[in-house]
GROMACS .gro file of C-alpha atoms in nm:
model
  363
    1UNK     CA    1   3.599  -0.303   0.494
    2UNK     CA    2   3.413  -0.020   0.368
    3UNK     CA    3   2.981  -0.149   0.267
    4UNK     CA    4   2.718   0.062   0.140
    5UNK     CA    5   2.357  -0.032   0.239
    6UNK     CA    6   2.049   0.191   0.055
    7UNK     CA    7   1.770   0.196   0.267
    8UNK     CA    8   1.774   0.403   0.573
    9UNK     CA    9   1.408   0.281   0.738
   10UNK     CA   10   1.450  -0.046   0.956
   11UNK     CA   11   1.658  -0.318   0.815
   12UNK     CA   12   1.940  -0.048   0.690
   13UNK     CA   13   1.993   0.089   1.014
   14UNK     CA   14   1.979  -0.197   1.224
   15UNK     CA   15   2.244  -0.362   0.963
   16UNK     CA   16   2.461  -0.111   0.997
   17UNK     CA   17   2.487  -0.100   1.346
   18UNK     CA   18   2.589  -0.482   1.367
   19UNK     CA   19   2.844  -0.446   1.100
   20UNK     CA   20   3.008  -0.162   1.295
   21UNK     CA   21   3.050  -0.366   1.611
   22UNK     CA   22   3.252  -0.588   1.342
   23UNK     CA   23   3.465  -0.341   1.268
   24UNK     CA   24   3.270  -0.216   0.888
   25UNK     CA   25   3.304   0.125   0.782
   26UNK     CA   26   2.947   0.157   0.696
   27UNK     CA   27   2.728   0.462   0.468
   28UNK     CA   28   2.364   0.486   0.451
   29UNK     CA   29   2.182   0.633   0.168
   30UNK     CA   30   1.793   0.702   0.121
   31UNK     CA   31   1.664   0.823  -0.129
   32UNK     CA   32   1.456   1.047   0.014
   33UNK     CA   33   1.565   1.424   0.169
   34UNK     CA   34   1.543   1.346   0.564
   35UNK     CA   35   1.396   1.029   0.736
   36UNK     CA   36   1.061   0.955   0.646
   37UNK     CA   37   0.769   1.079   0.859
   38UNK     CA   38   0.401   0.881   0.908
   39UNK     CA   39   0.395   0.541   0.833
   40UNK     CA   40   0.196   0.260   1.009
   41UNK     CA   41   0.192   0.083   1.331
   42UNK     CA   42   0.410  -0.217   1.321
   43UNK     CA   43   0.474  -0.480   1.583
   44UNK     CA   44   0.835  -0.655   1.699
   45UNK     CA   45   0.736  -1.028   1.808
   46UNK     CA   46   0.953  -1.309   1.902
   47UNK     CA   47   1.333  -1.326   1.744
   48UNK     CA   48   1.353  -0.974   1.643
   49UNK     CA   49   1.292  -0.892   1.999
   50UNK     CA   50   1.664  -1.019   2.122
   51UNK     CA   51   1.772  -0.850   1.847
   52UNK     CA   52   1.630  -0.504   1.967
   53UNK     CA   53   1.731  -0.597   2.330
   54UNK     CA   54   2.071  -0.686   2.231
   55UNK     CA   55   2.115  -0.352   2.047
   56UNK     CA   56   2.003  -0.197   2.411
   57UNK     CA   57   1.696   0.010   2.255
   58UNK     CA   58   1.415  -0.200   2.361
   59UNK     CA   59   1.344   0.012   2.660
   60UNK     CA   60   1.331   0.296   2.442
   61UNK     CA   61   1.101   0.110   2.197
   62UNK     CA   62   0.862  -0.007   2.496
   63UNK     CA   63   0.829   0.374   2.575
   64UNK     CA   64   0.724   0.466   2.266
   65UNK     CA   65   0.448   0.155   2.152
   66UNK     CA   66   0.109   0.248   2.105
   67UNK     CA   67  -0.026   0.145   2.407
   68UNK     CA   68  -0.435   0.121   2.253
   69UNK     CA   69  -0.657   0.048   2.457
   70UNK     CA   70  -0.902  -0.142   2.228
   71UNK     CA   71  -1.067  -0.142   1.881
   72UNK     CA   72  -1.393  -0.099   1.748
   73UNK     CA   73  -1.539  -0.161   1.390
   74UNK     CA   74  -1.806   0.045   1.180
   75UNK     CA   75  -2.014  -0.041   0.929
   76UNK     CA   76  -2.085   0.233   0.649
   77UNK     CA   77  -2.361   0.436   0.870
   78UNK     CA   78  -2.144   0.470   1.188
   79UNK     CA   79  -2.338   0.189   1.347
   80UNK     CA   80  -2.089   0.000   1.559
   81UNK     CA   81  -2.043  -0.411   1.471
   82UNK     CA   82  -1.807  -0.513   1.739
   83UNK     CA   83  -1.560  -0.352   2.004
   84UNK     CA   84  -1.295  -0.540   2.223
   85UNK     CA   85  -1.092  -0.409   2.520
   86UNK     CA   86  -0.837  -0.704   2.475
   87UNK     CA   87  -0.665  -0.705   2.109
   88UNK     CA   88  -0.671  -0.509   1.814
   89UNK     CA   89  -0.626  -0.603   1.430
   90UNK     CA   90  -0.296  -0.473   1.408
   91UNK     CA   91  -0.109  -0.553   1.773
   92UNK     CA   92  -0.292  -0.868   1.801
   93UNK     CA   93  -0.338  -0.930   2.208
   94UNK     CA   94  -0.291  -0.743   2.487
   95UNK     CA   95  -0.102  -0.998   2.667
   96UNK     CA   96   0.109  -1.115   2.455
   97UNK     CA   97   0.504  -0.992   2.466
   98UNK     CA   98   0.475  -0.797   2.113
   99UNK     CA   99   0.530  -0.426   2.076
  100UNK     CA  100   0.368  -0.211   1.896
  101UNK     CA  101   0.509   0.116   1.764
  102UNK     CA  102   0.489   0.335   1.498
  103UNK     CA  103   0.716   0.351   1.194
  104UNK     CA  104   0.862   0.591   1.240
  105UNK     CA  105   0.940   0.598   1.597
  106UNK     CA  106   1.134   0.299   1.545
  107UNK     CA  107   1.362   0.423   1.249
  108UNK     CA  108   1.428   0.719   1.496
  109UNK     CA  109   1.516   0.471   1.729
  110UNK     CA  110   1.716   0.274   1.530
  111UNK     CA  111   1.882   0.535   1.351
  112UNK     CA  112   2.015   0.719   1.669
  113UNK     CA  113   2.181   0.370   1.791
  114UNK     CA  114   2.383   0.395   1.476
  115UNK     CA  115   2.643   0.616   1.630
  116UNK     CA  116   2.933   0.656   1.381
  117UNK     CA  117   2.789   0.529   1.055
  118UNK     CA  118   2.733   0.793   0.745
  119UNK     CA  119   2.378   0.865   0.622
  120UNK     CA  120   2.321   1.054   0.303
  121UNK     CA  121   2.012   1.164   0.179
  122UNK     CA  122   1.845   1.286  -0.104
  123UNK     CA  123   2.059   1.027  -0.322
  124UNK     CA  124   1.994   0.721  -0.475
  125UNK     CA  125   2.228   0.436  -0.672
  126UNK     CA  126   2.243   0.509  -1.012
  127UNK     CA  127   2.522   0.194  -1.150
  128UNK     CA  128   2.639  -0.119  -0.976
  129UNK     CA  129   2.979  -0.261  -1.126
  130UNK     CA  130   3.092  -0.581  -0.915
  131UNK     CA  131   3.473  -0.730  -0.956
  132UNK     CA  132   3.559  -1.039  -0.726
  133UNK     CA  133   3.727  -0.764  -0.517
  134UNK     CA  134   3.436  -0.509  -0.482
  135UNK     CA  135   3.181  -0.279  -0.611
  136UNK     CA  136   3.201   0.029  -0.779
  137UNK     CA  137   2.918   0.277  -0.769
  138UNK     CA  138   2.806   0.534  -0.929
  139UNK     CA  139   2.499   0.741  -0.751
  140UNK     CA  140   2.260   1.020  -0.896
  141UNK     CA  141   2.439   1.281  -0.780
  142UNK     CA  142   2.663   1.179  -1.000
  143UNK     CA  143   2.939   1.134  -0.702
  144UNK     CA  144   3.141   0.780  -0.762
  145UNK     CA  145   3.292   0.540  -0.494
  146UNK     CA  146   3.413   0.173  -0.437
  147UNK     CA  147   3.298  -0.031  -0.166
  148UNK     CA  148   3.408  -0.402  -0.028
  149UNK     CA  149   2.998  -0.488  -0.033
  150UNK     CA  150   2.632  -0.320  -0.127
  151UNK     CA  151   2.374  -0.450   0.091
  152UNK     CA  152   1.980  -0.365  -0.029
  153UNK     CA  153   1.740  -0.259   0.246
  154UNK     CA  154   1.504  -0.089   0.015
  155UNK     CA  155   1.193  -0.187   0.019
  156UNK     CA  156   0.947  -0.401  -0.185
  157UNK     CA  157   1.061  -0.176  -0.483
  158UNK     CA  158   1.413  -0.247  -0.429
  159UNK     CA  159   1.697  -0.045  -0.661
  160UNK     CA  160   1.956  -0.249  -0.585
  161UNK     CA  161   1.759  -0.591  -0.627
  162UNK     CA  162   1.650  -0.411  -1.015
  163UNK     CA  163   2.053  -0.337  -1.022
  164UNK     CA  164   2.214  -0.683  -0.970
  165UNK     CA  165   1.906  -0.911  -0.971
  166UNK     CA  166   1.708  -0.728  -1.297
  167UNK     CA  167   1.344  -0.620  -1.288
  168UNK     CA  168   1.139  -0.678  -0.999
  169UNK     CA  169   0.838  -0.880  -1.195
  170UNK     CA  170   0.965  -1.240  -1.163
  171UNK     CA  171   0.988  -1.162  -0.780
  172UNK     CA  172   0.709  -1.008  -0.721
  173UNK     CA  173   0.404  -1.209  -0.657
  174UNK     CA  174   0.047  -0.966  -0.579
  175UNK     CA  175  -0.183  -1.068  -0.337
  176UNK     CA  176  -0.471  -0.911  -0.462
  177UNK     CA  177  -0.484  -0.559  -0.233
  178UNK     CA  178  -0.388  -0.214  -0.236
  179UNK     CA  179  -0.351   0.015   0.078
  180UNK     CA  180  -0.258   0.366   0.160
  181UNK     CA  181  -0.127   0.551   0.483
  182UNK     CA  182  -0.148   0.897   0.576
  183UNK     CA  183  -0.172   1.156   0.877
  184UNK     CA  184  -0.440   1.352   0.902
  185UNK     CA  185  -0.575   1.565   1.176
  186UNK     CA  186  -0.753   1.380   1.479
  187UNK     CA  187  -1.177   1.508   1.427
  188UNK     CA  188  -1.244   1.170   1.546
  189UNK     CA  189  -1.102   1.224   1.872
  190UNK     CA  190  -0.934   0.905   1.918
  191UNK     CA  191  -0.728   0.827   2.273
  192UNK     CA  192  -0.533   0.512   2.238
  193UNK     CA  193  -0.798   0.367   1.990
  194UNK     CA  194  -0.846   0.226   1.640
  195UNK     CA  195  -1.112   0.213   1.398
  196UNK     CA  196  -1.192  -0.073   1.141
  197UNK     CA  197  -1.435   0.003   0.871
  198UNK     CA  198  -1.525  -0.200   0.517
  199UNK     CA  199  -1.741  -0.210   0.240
  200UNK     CA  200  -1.734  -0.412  -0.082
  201UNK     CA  201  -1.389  -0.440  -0.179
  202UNK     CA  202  -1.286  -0.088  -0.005
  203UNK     CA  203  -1.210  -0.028   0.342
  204UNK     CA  204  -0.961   0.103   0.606
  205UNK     CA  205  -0.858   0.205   0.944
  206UNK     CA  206  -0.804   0.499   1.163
  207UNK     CA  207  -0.555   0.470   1.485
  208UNK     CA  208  -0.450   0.760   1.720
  209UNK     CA  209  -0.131   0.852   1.743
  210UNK     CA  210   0.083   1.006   2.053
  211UNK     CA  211   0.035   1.311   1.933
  212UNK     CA  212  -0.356   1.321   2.055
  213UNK     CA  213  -0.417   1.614   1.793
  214UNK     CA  214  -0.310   1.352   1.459
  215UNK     CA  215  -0.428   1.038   1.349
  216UNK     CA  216  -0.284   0.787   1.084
  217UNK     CA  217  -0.558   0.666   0.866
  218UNK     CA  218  -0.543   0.378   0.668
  219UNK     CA  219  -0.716   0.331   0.330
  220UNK     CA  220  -0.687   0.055   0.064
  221UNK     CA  221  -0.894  -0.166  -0.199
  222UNK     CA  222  -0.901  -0.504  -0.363
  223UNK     CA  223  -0.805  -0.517  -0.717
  224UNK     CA  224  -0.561  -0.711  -0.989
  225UNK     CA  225  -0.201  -0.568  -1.054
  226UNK     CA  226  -0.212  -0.180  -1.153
  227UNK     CA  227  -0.002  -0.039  -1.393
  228UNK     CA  228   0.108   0.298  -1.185
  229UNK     CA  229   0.398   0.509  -1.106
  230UNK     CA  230   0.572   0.410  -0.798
  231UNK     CA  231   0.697   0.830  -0.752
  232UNK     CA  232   0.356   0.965  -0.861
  233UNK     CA  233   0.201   1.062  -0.515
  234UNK     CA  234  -0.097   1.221  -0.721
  235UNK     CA  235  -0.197   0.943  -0.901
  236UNK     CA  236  -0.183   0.740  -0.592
  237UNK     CA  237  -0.382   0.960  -0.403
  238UNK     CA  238  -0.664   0.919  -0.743
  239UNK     CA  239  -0.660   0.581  -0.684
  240UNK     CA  240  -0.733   0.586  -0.397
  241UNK     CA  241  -0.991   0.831  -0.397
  242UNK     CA  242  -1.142   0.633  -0.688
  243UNK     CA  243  -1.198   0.302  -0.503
  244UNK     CA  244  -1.288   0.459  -0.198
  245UNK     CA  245  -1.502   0.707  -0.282
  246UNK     CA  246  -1.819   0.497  -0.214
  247UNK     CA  247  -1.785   0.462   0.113
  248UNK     CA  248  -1.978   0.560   0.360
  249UNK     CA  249  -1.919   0.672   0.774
  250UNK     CA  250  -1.619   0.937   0.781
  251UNK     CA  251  -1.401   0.836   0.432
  252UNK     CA  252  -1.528   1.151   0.246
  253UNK     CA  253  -1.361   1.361   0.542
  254UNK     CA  254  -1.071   1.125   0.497
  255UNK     CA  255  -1.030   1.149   0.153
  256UNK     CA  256  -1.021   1.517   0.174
  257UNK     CA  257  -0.760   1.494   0.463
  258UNK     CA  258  -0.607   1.261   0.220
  259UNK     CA  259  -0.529   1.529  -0.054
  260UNK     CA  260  -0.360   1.758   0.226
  261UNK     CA  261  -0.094   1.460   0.397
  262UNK     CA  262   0.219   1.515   0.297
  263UNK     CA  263   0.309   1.158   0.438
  264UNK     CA  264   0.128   1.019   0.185
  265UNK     CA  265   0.233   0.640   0.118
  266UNK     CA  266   0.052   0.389  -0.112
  267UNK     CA  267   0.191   0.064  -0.235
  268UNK     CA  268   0.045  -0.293  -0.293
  269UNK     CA  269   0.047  -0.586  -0.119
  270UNK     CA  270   0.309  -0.838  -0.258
  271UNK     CA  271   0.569  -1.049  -0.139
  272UNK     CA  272   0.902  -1.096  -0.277
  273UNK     CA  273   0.988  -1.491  -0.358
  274UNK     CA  274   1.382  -1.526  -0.456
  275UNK     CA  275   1.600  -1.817  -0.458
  276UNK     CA  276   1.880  -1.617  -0.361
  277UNK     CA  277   1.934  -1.324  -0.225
  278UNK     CA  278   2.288  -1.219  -0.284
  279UNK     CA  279   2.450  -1.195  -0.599
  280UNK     CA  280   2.827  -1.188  -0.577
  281UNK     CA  281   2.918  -0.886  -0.344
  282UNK     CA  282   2.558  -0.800  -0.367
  283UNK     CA  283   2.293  -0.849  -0.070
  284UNK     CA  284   1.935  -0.840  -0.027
  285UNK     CA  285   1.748  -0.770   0.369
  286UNK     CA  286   1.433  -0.762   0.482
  287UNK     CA  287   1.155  -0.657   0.225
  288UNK     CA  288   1.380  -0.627  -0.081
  289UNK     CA  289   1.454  -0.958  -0.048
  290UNK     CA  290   1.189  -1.142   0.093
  291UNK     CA  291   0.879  -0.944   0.172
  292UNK     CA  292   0.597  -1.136   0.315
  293UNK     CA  293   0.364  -0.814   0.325
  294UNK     CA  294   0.165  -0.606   0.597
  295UNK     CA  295  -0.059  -0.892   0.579
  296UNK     CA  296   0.164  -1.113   0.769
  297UNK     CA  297   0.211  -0.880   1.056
  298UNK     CA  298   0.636  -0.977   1.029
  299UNK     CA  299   0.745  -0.791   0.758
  300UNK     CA  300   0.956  -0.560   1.063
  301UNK     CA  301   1.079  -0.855   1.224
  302UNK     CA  302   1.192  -1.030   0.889
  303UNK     CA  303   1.388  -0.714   0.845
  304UNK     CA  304   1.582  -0.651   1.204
  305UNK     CA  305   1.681  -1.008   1.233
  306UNK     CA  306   1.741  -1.063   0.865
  307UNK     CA  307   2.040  -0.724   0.960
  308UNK     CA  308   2.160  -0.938   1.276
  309UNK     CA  309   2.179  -1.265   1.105
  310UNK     CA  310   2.361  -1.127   0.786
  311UNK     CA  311   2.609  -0.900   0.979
  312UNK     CA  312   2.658  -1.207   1.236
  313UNK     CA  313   2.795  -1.386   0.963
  314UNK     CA  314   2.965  -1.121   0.794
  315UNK     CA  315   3.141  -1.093   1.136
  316UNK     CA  316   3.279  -1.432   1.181
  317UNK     CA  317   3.372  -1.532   0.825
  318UNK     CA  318   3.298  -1.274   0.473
  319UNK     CA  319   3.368  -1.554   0.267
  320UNK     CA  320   3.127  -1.782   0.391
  321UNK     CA  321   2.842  -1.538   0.490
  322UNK     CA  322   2.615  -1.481   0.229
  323UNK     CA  323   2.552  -1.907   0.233
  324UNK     CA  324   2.499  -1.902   0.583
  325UNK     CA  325   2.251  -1.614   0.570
  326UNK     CA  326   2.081  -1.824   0.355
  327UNK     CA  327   2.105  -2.146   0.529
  328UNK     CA  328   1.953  -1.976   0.892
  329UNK     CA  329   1.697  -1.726   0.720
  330UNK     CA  330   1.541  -1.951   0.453
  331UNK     CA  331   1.231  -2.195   0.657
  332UNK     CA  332   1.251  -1.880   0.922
  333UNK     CA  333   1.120  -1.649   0.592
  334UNK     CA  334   0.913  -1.914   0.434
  335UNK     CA  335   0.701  -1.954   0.788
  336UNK     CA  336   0.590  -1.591   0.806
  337UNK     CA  337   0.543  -1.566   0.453
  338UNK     CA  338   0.314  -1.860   0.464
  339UNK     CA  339   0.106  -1.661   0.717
  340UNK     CA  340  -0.052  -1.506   0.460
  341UNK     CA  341  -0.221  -1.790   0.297
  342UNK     CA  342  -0.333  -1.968   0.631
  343UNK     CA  343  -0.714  -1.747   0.654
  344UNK     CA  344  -0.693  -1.494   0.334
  345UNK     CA  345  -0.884  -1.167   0.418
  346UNK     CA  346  -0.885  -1.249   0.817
  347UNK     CA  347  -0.533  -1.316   0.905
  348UNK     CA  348  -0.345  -1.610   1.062
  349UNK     CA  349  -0.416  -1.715   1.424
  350UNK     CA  350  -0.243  -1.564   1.720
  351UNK     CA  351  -0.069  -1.883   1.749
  352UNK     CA  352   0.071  -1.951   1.462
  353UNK     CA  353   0.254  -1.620   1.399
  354UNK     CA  354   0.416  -1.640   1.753
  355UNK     CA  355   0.551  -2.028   1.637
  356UNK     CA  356   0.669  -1.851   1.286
  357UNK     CA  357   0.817  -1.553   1.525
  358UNK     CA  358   1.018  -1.758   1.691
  359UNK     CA  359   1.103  -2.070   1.461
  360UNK     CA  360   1.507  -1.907   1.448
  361UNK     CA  361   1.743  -1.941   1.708
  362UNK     CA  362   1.961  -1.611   1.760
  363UNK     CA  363   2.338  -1.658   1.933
   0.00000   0.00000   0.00000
């Protein structure tokens, strides 16, 4: 059985390693020319955790989290408002089980535990043409091949959802925010520490990285749906500069770091609401099919056991699979999706994302 799976960030890889054990002749492609650097720091909590052990890369992944020590927050003079030694915004508590690592530390991770499998990048999916036997595809390059399944792990953007599903607006529902993420240089200094900052409807956050001499710098805004172009990095970066240009403390010096990152990512905060998410020999995983945001802290976990579940069941019975990814991933999606409408603007408690992290059962 020969599947073709576009994404190649978490959900992709972490798919195609599963369907290999199950004997799938799997190919990767990402649209963009090599794996994506920067990105933000993302946490692994409850279920997707057996899923990372059981792929045997969760010591690897514990050797490469974060490891902050604390957080502070600023207000727009520098003046500090509050610091704790025992959580931060985006890990949550010390002393809980999560991990948190980087982005793209984990895709590296991932991606090298996907021994065998075919990635090819700088391509994208240009045509979709299902038969009850298959798909045939047709890709910007303008190379052509058939494959037994096509599995999106794209992203809240998804191609192959706009393929087989049509456009994304129906799906889509915005939660009122905007963010960026970049790397700039560290003239902050930061060791192991991350700094909260907002004013008005503008604000952000700068965390150090491992490499002590960067930092990745977050920067976003509160507004209604924009009208932009997803592939425009300059007119992401104005937008950004134009909301946040107010601000006081150390954003000028971001901004201005801002225009230099070649990392550059910008997107909006929105979830994606389907009531399926497979469409004859077509399948949806992780954000392309359900996104529940950065706001819900689980948008990485949705994704790696959203792969495990799907290629579980693709494993014991292809005729039967795409209903019982449904049946074991539906309440398990709608409880971290809900998380983002328990406290708008201040996140849902500790508690009830480690209940919604583990409300599935993995075999």
């Amino acid at each position: 059985m020969k599947v073709l799976i576009s994404g190649a960030s978490v959900g992709g890889p972490v798919l195609a390693y599963w369907l290999r054990r199950h004997g799938y002749e799997t190919t990767l492609v990402e649209r963009a020319p090599a794996p994506r650097k920067g990105g933000q720091a993302i946490d692994i909590r409850g279920a997707a955790l057996t899923v990372v052990a059981k792929m045997g890369v969760i010591e690897q992944i514990k050797a490469l989290r974060t490891t902050m020590r604390g957080m502070s927050m600023v207000d727009g003079d520098g003046n500090e408002l509050m610091r704790s030694y025992e959580e931060t915004v985006s890990g949550g508590r010390f002393d809980s089980p999560d991990i948190e690592i980087m982005r793209d530390d984990l895709t590296a991770t991932l991606t090298a535990a996907t021994e065998g499998a075919e990635y090819v990048y700088g391509d994208s999916i240009a045509t979709l043409a299902q038969d009850p036997d298959g798909v045939d595809v047709t890709f910007e390059s303008g190379r052509q091949a058939r494959y037994d399944y096509v599995f999106g792990a794209d992203g809240l953007h998804s191609n192959v959802r706009k393929l087989a599903f049509g456009p994304e607006e129906p799906f889509l529902s915005h939660l009122g925010m905007y963010v960026s993420i970049f790397t700039a240089d560290n003239f902050l200094g930061l060791d192991h520490w991350q700094t909260w900052f907002r004013e008005g409807d503008a604000g952000g956050a700068v965390f150090s990285d491992r490499d002590a001499a960067v930092m990745r710098v977050n920067l976003g805004f509160g507004a209604d749906p924009i009208d932009y172009d997803h592939r425009d990095i300059d007119q992401q970066k104005r937008l950004i500069e134009e909301h946040c240009s107010g601000m006081g403390w150390e954003v000028p010096k971001l901004l201005e770091a801002m225009w230099k990152a070649d990392d550059f990512y910008f997107d909006a905060m929105a979830q994606v609401k389907m009531e399926r998410w497979s469409k004859g020999r077509v399948a949806l995983i992780g954000d392309a099919g359900y996104c529940a945001s950065p706001l819900s802290g689980q948008g990485t976990s949705l994704a790696l056991v959203g792969a495990y579940v799907l290629a579980q069941e693709l494993g014991r019975d292809p005729l039967a699979a795409f209903d019982r990814y449904e049946e074991r991933m539906r309440a398990f999606v709608e409880q971290n999706q809900a998380l983002v409408l328990e406290n708008p603007g201040q996140g849902a408690s500790p508690e009830s994302v480690q209940r919604a992290a583990t409300s599935i059962t993995l075999d």
